[in-house]
Every structure is written in C-alpha cells, then in structure tokens.
PDB file of C-alpha atoms and ligand atoms in Angstrom:
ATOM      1  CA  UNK K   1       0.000   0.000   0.000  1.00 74.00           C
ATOM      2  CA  UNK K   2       0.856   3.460  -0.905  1.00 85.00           C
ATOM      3  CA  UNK K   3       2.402   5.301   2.055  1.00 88.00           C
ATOM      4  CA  UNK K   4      -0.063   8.250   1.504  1.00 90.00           C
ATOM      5  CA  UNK K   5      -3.169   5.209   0.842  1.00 92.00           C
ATOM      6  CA  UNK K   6      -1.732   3.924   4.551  1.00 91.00           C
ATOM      7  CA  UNK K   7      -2.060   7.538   6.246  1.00 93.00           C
ATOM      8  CA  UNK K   8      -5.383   8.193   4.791  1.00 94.00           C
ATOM      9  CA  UNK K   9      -6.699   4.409   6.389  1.00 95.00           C
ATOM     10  CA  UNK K  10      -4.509   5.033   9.297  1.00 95.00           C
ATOM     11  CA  UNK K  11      -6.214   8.743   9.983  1.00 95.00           C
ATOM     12  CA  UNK K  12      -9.618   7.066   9.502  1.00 97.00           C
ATOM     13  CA  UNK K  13      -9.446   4.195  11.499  1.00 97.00           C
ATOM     14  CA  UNK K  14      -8.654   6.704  14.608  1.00 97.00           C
ATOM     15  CA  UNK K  15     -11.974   8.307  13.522  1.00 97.00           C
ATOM     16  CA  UNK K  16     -13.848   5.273  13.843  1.00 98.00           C
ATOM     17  CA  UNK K  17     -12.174   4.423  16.749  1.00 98.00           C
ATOM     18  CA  UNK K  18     -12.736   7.918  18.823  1.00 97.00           C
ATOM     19  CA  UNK K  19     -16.769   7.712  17.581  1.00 98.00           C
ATOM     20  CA  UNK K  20     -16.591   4.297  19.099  1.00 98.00           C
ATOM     21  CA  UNK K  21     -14.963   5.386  21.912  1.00 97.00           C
ATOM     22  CA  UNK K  22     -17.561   8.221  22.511  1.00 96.00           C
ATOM     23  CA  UNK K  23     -20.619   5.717  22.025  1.00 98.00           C
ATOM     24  CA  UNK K  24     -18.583   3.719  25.468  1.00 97.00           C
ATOM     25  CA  UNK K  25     -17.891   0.402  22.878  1.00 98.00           C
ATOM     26  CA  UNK K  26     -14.908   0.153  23.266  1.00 98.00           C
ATOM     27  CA  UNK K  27     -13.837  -3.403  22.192  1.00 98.00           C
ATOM     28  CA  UNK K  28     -14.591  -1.891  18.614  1.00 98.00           C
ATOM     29  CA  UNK K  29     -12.588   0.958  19.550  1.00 98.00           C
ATOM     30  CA  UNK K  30      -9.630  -0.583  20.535  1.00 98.00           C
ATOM     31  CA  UNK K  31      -9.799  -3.039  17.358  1.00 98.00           C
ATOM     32  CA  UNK K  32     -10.084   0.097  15.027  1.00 98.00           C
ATOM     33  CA  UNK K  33      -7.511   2.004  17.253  1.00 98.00           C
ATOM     34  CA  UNK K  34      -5.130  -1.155  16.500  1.00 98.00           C
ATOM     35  CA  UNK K  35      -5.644  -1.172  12.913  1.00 97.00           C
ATOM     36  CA  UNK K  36      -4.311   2.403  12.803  1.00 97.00           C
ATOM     37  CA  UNK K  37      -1.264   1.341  14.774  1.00 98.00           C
ATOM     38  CA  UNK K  38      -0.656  -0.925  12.501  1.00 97.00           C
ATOM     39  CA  UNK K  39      -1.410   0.868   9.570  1.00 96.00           C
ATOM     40  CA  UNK K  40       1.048   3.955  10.749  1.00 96.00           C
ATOM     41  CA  UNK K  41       4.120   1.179  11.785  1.00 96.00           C
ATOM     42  CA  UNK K  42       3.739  -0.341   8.414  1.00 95.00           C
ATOM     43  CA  UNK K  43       3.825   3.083   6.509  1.00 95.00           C
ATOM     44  CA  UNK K  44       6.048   5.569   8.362  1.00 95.00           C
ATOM     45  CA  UNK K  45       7.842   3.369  11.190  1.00 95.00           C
ATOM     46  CA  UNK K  46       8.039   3.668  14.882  1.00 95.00           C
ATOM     47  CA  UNK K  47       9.996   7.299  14.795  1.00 95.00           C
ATOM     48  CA  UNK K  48       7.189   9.449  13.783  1.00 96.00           C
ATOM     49  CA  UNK K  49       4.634  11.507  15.385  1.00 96.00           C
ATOM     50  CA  UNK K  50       2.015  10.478  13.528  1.00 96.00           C
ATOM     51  CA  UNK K  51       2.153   6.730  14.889  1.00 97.00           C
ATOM     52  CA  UNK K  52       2.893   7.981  18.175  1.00 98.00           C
ATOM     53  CA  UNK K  53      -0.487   9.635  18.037  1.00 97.00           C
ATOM     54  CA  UNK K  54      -1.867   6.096  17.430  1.00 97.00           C
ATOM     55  CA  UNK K  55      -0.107   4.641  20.396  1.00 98.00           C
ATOM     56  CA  UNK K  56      -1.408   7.452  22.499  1.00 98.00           C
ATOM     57  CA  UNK K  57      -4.950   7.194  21.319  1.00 98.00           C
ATOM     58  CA  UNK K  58      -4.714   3.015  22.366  1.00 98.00           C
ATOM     59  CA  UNK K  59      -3.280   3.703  25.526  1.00 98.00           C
ATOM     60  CA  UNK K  60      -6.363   6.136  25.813  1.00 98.00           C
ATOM     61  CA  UNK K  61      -8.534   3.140  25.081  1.00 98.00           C
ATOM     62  CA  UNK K  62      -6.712   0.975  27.131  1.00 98.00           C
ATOM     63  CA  UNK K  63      -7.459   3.026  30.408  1.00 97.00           C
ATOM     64  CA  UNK K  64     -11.079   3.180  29.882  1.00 97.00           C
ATOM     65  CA  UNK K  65     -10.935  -0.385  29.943  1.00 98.00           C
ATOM     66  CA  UNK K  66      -8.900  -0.775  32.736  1.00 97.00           C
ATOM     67  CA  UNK K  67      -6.353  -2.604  31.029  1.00 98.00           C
ATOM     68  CA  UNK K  68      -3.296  -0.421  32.503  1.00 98.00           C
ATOM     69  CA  UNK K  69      -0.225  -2.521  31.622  1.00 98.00           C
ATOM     70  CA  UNK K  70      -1.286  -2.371  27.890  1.00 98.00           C
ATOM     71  CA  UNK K  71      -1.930   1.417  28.738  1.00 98.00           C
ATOM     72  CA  UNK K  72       1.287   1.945  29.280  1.00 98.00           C
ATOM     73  CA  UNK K  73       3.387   0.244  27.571  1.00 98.00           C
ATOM     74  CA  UNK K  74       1.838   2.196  24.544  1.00 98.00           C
ATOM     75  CA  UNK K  75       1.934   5.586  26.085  1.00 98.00           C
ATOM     76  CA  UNK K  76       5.356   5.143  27.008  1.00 98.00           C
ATOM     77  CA  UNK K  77       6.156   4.613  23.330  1.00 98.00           C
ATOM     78  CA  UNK K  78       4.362   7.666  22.270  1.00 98.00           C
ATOM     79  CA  UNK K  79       5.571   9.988  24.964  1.00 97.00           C
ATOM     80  CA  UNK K  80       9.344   8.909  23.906  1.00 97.00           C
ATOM     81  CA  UNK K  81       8.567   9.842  20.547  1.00 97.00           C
ATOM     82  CA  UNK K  82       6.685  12.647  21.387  1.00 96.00           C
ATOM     83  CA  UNK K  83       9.436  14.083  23.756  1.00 95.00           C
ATOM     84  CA  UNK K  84      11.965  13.777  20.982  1.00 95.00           C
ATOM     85  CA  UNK K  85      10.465  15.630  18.579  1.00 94.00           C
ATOM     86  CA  UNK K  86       9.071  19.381  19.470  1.00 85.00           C
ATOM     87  CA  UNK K  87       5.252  18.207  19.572  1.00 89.00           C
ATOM     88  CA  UNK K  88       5.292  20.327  23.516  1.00 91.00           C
ATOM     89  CA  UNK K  89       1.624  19.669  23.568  1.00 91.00           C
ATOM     90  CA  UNK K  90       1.315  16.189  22.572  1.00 94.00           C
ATOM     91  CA  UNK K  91       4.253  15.479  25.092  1.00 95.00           C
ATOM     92  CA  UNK K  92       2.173  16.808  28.262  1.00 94.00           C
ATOM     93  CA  UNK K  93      -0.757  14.928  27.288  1.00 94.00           C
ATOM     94  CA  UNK K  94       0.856  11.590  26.729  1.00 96.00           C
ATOM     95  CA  UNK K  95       2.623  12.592  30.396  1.00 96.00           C
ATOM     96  CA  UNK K  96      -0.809  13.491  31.821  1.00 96.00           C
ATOM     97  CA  UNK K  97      -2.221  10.168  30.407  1.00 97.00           C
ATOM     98  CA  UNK K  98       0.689   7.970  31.720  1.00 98.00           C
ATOM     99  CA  UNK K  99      -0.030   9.797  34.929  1.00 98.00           C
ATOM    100  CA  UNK K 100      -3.558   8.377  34.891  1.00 98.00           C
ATOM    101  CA  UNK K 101      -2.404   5.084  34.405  1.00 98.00           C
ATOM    102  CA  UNK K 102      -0.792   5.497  37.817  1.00 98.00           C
ATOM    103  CA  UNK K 103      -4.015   7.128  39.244  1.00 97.00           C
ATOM    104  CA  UNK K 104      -5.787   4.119  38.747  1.00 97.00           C
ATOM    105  CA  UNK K 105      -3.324   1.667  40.224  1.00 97.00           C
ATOM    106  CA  UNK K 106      -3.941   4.090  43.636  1.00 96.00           C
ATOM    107  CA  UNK K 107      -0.320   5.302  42.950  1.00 96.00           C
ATOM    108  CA  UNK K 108      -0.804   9.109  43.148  1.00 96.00           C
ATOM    109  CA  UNK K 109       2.859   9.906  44.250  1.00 95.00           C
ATOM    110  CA  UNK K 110       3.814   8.547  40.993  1.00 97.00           C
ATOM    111  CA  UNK K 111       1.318  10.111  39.111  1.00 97.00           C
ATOM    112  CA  UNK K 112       1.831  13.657  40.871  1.00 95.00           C
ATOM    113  CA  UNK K 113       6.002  12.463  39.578  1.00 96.00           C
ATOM    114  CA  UNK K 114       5.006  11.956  36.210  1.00 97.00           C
ATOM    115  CA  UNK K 115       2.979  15.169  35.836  1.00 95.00           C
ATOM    116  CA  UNK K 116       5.904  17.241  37.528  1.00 93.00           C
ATOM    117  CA  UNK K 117       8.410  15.762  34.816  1.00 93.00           C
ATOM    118  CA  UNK K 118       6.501  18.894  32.429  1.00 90.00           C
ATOM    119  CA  UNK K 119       7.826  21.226  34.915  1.00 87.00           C
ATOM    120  CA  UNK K 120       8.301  24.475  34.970  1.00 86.00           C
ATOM    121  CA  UNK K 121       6.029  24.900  31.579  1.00 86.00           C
ATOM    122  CA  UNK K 122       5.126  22.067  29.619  1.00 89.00           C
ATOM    123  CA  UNK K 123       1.887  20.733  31.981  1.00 91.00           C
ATOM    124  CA  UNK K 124      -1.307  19.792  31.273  1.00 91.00           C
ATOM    125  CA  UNK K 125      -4.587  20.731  32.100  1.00 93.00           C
ATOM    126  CA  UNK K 126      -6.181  17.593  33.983  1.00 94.00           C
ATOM    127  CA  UNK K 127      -9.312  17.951  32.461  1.00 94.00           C
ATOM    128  CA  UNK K 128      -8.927  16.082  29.156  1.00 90.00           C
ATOM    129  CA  UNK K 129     -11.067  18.396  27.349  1.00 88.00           C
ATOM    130  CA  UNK K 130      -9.454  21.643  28.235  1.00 90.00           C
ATOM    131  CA  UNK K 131      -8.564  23.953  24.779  1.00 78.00           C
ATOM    132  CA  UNK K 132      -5.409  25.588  26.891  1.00 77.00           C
ATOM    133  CA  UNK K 133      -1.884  24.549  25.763  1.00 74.00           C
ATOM    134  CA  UNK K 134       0.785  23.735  28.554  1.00 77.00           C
ATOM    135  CA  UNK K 135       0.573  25.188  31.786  1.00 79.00           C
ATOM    136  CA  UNK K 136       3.464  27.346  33.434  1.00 80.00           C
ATOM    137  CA  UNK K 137       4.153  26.066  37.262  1.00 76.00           C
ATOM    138  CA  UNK K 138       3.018  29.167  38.610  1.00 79.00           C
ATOM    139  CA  UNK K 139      -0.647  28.789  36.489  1.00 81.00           C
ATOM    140  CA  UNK K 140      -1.348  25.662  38.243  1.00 88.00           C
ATOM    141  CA  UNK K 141      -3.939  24.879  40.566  1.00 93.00           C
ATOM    142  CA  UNK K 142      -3.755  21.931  41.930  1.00 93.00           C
ATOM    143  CA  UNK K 143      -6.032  19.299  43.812  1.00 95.00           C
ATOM    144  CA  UNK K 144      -6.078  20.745  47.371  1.00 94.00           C
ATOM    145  CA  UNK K 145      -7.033  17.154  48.664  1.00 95.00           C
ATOM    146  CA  UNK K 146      -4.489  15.033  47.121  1.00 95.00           C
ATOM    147  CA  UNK K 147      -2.292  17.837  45.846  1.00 94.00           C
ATOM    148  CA  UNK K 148      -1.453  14.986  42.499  1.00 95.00           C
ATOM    149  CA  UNK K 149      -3.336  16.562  39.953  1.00 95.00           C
ATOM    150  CA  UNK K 150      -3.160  20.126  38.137  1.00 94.00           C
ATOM    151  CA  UNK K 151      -5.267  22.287  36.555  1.00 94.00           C
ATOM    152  CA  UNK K 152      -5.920  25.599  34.739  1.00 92.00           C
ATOM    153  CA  UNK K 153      -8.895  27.249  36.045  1.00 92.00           C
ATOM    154  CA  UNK K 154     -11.489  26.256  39.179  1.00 93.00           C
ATOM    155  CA  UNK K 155     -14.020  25.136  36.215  1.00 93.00           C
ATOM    156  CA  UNK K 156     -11.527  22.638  34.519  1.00 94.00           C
ATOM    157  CA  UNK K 157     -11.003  21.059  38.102  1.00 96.00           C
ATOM    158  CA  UNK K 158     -15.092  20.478  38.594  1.00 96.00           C
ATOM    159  CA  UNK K 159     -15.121  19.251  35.095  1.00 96.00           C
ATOM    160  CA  UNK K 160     -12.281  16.232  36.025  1.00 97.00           C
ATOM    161  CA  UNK K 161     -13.728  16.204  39.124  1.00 97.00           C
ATOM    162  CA  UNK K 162     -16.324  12.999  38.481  1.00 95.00           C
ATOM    163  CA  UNK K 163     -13.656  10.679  37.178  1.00 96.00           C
ATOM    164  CA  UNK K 164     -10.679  12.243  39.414  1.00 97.00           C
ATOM    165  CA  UNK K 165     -12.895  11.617  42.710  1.00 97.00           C
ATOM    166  CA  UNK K 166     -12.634   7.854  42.298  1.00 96.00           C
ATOM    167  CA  UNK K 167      -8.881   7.876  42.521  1.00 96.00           C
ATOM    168  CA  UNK K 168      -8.257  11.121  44.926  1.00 96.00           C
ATOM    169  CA  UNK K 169      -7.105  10.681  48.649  1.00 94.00           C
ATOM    170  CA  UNK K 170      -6.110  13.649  51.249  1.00 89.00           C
ATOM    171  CA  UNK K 171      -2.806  14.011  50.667  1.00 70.00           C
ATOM    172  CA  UNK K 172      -1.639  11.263  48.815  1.00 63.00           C
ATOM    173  CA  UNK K 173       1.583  12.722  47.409  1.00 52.00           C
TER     174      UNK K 173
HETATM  175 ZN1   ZN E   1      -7.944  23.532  31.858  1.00 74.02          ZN
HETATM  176 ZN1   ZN E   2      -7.206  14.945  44.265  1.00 74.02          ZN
END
C-alpha cells in the first residue's frame, strides 16, 4: 500500500475508533484504534509523530478499559517519541495520560512524579477536554485534597472532578 493510501486508512481508522470510543464500545474501539497502529508502523515506522499519536490514542482506550499494563506500555512509546520531537503539547498529554495510568493503580505519588516531569512549563490541564496549551508552574492549581493533579482554572477542576474523585485521597503525594 501506498504510504499516503496507509495515512489516509490510518487517519480514519482513529476516527472510527474515537466515535466508538464516545458511544462507550470500546472493544470496537480498541480493534479500530489497533488497525491504525498498525497501519502507521507499516507506513512511516516507529519514529514518527504520527504513529505515536496512534499509540497514544490506544493507551487512551486501554485506560477506559482498565487494562493499565497495555496502557502503558503504549503511552510510554508515544511519549518517547513525542518528547523527541518538538510536539510540547502532545508530550504533556501523553505525560498526563501515563499519569492516569498510575491514578488508577492508587499510585498518586507517581502520578503527581510523572505530571511534575513537564515542569516548569510544559503541563497539562487535567481535564482532558481543556482547549489551553501547557501550563506554566506558577498557572497551576492543583487538587487541594491530594495535591497529584493540576489544573488551569477552578471550572476545569469540577469538570475532572467525576472521574478524578474515584482515585483522589487527602494528601496522597
Ligand atoms: Zn484547563
Ligand atoms: Zn485529588
């Protein structure tokens, strides 16, 4: 297959996969999630961004279904990637996702580790959905319970706050 053919598959199985993932299926997501990994290995090897935004996007899937050691062994790949090159951004989310990972095993002093690698200005926004880019040290709020997570604004934090209450503990870190 054409390289270009390959990227144009590759870019629309990671469609299919994040409808999927929105709809909660996310067996089909992760199988259409893989076939982009694939896809992007075949095509343009394990050096570029493009398949690191495939491993990323699978070790998203993966942590929705609890499947953390797959998680991370696939964010860990893209964040490698991702650091090398000068994708900032996609660096402190991969960071902020393998920091989940660690949220969910109850490890928040590895998590709160993980996040604090971005420091002093290359941090996400723990809300997921926030538009900001990377967050200086001094712009962060963080969790005053568990003091593990950060965030940009007092809204961001109540947004993250129904999946972040699961894993949060007074002073965990
Ligand atoms: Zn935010
Ligand atoms: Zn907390």
């Amino acid at each position: 297959m054409a390289v270009t053919t390959a990227l144009h598959e590759s870019s629309y199985m990671n469609s299919q996969a994040f409808k999927f993932r929105e709809e909660g299926n996310y067996p089909e997501a992760e199988r259409h999630q893989l076939l982009a990994v694939q896809l992007c290995e075949r095509a343009i090897g394990p050096n570029s961004t493009t398949t690191a935004t495939s491993w990323n996007n699978l070790g998203e899937v993966y942590i929705l279904m609890d499947r953390l050691d797959d998680a991370e062994k696939y964010l860990r790949k893209a964040l490698k990637v991702r650091e090398a090159s000068n994708e900032v951004f996609d660096a402190s989310v991969s960071r902020e996702n393998l920091a989940r990972v660690y949220e969910c095993r109850g490890d928040l002093q590895e998590a709160r580790a993980i996040r604090w690698l971005g420091a002093p200005d290359k941090i996400a926004c723990g809300n997921y959905k926030c538009i900001r880019e990377t967050l200086k040290r001094k712009e962060l709020m963080k969790c005053g319970n568990c003091k593990s997570i950060f965030y940009c604004s007092a809204p961001c934090q109540k947004v993250d706050w129904k999946r972040h209450k699961k894993y949060c503990r007074k002073d965990a870190a």
